[in-house]
mmCIF file with all atom_site columns, C-alpha atoms in Angstrom:
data_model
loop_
_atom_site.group_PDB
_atom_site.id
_atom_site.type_symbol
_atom_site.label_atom_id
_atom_site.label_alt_id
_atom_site.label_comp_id
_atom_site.label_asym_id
_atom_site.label_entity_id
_atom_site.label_seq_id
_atom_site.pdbx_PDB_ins_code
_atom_site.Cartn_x
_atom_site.Cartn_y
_atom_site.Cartn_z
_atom_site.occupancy
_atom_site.B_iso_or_equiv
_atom_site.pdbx_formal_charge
_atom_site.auth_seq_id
_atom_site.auth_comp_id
_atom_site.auth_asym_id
_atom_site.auth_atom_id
_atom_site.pdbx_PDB_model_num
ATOM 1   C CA . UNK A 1 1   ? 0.000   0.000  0.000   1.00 60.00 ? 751 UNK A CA 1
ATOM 2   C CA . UNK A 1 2   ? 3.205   2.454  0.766   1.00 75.00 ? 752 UNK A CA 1
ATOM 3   C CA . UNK A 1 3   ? 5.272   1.959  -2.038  1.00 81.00 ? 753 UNK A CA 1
ATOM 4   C CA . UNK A 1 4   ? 7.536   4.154  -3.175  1.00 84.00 ? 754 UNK A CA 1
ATOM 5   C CA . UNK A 1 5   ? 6.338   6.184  -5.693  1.00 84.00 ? 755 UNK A CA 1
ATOM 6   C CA . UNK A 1 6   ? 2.247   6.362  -4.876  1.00 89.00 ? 756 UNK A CA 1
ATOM 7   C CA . UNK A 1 7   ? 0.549   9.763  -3.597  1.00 91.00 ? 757 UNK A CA 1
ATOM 8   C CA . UNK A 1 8   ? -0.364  7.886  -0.492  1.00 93.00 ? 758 UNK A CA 1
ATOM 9   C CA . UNK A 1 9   ? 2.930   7.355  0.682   1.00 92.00 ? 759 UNK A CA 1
ATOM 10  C CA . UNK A 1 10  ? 4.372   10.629 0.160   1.00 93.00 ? 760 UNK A CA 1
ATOM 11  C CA . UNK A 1 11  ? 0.557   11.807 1.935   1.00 94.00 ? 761 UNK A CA 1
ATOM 12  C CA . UNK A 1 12  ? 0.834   9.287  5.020   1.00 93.00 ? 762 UNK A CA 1
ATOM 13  C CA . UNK A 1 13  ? 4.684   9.544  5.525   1.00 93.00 ? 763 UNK A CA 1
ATOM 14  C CA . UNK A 1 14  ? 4.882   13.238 4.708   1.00 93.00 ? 764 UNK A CA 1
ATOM 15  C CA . UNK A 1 15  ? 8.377   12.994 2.745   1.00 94.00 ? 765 UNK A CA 1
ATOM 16  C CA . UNK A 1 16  ? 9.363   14.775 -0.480  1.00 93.00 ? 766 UNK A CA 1
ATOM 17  C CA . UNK A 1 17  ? 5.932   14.782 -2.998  1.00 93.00 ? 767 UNK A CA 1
ATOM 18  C CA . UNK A 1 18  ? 8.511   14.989 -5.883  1.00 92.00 ? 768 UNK A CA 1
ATOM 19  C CA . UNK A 1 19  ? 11.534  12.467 -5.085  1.00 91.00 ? 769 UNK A CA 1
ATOM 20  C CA . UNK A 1 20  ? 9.744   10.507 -1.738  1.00 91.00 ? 770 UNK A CA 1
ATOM 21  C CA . UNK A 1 21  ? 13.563  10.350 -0.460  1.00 90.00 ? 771 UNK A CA 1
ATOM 22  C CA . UNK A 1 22  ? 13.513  12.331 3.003   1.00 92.00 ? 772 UNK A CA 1
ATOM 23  C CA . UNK A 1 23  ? 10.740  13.941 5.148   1.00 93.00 ? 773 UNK A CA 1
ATOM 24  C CA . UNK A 1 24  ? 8.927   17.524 4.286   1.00 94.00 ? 774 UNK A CA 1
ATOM 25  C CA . UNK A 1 25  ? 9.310   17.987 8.095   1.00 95.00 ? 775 UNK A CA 1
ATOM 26  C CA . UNK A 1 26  ? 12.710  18.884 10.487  1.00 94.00 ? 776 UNK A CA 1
ATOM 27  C CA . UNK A 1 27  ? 10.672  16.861 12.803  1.00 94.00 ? 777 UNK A CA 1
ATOM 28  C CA . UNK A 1 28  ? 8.754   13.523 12.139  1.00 93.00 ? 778 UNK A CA 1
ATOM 29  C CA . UNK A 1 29  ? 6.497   13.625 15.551  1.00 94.00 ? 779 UNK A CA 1
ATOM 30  C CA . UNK A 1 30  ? 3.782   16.218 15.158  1.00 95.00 ? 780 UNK A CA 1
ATOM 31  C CA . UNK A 1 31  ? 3.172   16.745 18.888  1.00 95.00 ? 781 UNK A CA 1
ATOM 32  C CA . UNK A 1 32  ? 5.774   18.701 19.401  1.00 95.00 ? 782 UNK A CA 1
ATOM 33  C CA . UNK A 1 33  ? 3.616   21.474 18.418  1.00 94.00 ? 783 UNK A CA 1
ATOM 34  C CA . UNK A 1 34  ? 6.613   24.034 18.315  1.00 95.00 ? 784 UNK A CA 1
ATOM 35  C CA . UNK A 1 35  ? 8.095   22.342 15.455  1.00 94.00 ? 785 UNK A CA 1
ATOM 36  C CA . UNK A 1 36  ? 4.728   21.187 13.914  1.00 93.00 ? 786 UNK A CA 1
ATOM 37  C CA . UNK A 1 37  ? 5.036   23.068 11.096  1.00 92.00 ? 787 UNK A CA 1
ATOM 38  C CA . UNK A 1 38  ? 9.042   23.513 10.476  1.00 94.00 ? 788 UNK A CA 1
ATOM 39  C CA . UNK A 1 39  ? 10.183  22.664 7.369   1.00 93.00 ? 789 UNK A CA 1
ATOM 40  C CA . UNK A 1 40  ? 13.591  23.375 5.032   1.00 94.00 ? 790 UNK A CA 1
ATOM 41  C CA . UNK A 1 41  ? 13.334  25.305 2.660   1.00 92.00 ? 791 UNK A CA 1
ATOM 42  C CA . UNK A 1 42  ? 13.579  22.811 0.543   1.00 92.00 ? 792 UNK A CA 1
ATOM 43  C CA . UNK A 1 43  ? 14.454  18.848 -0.141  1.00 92.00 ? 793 UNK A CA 1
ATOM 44  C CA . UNK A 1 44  ? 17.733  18.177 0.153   1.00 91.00 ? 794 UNK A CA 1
ATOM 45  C CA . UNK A 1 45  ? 17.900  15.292 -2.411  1.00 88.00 ? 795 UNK A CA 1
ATOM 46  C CA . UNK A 1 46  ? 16.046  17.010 -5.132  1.00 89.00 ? 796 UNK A CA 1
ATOM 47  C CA . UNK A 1 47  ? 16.077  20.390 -4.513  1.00 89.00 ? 797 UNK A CA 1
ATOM 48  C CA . UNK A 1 48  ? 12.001  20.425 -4.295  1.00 90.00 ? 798 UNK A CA 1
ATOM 49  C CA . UNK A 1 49  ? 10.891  24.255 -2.682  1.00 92.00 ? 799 UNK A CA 1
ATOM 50  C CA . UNK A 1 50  ? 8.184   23.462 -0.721  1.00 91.00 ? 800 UNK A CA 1
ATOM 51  C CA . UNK A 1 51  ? 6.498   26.591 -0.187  1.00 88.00 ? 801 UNK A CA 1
ATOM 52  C CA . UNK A 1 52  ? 5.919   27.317 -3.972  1.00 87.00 ? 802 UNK A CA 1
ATOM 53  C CA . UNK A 1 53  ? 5.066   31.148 -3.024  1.00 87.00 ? 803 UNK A CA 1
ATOM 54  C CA . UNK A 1 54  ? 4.064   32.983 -0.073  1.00 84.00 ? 804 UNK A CA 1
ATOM 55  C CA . UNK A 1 55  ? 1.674   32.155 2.144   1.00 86.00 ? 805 UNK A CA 1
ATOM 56  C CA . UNK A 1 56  ? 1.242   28.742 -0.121  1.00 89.00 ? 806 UNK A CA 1
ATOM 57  C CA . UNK A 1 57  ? 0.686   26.743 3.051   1.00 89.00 ? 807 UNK A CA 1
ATOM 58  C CA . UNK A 1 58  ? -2.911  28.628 3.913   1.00 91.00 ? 808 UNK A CA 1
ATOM 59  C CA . UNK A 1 59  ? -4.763  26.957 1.077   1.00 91.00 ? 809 UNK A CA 1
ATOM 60  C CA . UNK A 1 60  ? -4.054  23.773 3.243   1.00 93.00 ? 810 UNK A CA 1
ATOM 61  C CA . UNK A 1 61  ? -6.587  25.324 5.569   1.00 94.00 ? 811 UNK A CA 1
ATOM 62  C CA . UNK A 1 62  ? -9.199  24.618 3.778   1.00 95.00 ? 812 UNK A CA 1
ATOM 63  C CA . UNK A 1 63  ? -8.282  20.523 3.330   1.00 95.00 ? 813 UNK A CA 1
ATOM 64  C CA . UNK A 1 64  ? -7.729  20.585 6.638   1.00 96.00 ? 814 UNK A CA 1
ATOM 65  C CA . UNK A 1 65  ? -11.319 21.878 7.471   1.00 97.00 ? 815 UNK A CA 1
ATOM 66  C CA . UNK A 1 66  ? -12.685 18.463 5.130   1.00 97.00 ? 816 UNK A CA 1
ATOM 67  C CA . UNK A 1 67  ? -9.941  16.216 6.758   1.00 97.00 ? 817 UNK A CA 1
ATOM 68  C CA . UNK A 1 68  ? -11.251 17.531 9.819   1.00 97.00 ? 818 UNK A CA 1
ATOM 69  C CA . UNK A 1 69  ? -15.040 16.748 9.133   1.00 97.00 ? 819 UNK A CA 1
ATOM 70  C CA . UNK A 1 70  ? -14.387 13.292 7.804   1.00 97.00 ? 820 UNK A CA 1
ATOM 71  C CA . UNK A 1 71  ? -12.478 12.215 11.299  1.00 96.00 ? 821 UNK A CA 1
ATOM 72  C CA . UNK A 1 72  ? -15.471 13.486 12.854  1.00 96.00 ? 822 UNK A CA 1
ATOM 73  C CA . UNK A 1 73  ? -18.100 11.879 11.109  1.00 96.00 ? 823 UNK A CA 1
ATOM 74  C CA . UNK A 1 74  ? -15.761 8.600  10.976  1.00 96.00 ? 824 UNK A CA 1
ATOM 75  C CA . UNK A 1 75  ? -15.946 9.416  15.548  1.00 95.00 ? 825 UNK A CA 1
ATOM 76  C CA . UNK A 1 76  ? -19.506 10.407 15.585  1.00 95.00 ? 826 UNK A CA 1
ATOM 77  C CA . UNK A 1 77  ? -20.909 7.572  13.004  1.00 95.00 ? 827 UNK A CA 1
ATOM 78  C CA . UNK A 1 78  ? -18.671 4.592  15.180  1.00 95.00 ? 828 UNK A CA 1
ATOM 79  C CA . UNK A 1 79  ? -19.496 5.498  18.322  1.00 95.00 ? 829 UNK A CA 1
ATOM 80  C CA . UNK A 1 80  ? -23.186 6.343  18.021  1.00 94.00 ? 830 UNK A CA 1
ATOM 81  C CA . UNK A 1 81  ? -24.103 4.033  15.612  1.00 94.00 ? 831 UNK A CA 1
ATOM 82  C CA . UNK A 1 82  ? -21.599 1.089  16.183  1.00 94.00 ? 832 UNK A CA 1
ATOM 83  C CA . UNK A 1 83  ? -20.801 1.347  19.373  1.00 94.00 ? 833 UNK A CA 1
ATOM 84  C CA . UNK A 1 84  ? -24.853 2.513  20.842  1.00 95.00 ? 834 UNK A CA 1
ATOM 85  C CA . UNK A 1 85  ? -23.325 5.655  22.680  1.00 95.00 ? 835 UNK A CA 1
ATOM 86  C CA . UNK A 1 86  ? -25.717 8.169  23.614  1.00 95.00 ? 836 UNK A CA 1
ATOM 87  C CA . UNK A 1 87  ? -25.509 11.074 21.232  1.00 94.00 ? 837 UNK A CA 1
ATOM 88  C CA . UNK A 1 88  ? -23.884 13.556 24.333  1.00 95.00 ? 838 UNK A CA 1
ATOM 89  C CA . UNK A 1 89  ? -21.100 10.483 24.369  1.00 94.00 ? 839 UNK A CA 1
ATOM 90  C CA . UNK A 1 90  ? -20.747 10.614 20.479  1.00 94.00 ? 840 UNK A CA 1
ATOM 91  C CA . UNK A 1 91  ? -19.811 14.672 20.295  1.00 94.00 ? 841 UNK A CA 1
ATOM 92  C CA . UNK A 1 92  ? -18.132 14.342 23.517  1.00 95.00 ? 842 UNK A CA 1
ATOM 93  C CA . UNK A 1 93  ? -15.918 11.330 22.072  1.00 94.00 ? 843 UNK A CA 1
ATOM 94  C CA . UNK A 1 94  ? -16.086 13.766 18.549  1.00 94.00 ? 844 UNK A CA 1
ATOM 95  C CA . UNK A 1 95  ? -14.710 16.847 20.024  1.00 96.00 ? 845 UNK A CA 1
ATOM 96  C CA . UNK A 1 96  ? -11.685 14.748 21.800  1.00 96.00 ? 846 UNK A CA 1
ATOM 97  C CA . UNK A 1 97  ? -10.492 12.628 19.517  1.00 96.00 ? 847 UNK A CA 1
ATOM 98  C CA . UNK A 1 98  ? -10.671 15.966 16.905  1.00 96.00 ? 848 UNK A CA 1
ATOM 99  C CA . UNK A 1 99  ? -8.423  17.763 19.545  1.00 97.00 ? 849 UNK A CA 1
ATOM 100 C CA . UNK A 1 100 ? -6.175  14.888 20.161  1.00 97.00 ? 850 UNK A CA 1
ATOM 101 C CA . UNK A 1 101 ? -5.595  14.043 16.324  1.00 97.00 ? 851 UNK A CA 1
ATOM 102 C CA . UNK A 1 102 ? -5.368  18.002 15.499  1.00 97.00 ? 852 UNK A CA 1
ATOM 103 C CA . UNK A 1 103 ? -1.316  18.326 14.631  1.00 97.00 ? 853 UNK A CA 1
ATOM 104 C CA . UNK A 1 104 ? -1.800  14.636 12.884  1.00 96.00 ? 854 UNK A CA 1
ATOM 105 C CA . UNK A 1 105 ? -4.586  16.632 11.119  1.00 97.00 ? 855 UNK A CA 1
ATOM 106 C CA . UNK A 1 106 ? -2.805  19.788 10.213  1.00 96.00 ? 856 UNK A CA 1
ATOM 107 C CA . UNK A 1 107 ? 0.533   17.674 8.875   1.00 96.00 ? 857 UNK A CA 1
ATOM 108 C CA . UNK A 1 108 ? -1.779  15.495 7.083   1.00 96.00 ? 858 UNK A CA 1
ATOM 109 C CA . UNK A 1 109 ? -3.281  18.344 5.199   1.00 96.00 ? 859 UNK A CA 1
ATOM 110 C CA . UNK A 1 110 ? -0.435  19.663 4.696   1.00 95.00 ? 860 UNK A CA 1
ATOM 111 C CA . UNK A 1 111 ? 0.872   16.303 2.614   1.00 96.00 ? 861 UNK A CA 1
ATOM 112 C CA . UNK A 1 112 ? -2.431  16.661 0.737   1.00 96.00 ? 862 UNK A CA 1
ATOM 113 C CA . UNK A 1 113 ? -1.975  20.473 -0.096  1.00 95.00 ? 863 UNK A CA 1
ATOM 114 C CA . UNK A 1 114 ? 1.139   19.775 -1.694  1.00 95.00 ? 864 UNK A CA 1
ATOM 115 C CA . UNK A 1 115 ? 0.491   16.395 -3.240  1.00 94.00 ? 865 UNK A CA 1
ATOM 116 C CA . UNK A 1 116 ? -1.688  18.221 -5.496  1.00 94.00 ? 866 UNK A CA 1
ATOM 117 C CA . UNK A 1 117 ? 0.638   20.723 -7.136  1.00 93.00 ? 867 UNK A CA 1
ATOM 118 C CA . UNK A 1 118 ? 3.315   18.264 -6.830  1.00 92.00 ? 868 UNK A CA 1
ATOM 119 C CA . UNK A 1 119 ? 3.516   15.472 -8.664  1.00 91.00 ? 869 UNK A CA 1
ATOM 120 C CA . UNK A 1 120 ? 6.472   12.039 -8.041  1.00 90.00 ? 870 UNK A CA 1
ATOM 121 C CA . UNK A 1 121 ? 8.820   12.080 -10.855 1.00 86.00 ? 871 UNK A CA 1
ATOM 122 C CA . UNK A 1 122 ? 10.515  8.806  -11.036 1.00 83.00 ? 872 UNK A CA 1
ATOM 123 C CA . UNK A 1 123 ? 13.398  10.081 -12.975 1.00 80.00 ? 873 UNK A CA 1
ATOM 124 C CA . UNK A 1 124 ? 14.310  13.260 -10.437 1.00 73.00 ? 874 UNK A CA 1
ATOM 125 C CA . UNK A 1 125 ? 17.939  12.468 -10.548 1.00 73.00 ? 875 UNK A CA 1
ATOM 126 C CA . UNK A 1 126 ? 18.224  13.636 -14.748 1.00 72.00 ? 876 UNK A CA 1
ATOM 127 C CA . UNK A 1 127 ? 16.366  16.721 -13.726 1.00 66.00 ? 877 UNK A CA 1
ATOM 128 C CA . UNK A 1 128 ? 18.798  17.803 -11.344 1.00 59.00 ? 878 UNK A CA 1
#
């Protein structure tokens, strides 16, 4: 399912959209909030920028607002209607897990932001 080369590795691993050699982030755990969003300036084995222009990153706000409201349906829809919570239980459990998963969240949309004006190129070392 993660091999090399696939948008949902460089997505779910958050390394290099274009060359999937290294990580997009100085820091791989994303609860360390002060380095949450740290990143060179660009990858070191292809010499990918990853903030295409300014302020590229804020168009990732809006994935992360549909990221967001799949994890909570995915919360709200397992334990209401598999698990036969009480609906006060299913927000409760909805508004915790979407607070504990927030910097997972944010990185992951993030990887999708890019992803989509980035494409794998399989032949990266000719280009550079």
């Amino acid at each position: 399912m993660l091999k090399k080369g696939t948008v949902i590795n460089s997505i779910l691993t958050g390394s290099c959209p274009k060359c999937q050699e290294e990580s997009m982030y100085e820091v791989k755990n994303p609860y360390i909030l002060k380095t949450l969003y740290k990143m060179p300036e660009k990858c070191s084995h292809c010499g990918t920028v990853y903030k295409i222009e300014p302020s590229f990153f804020y168009g990732a706000m809006y994935v992360n607002y549909a990221v967001s409201i799949a994890f909570g349906v995915a919360f709200f829809v397992i334990t209401h209607y598999f698990l036969q919570t009480s609906l006060t239980i299913s927000f409760i459990t909805l508004v915790v897990g979407l607070i504990a998963l927030m910097p997972v969240i944010a990185r992951l949309s993030r990887n999708i932001y890019i992803n989509m004006f980035i494409h794998f190129d399989k032949d990266w070392k000719k280009h550079s």
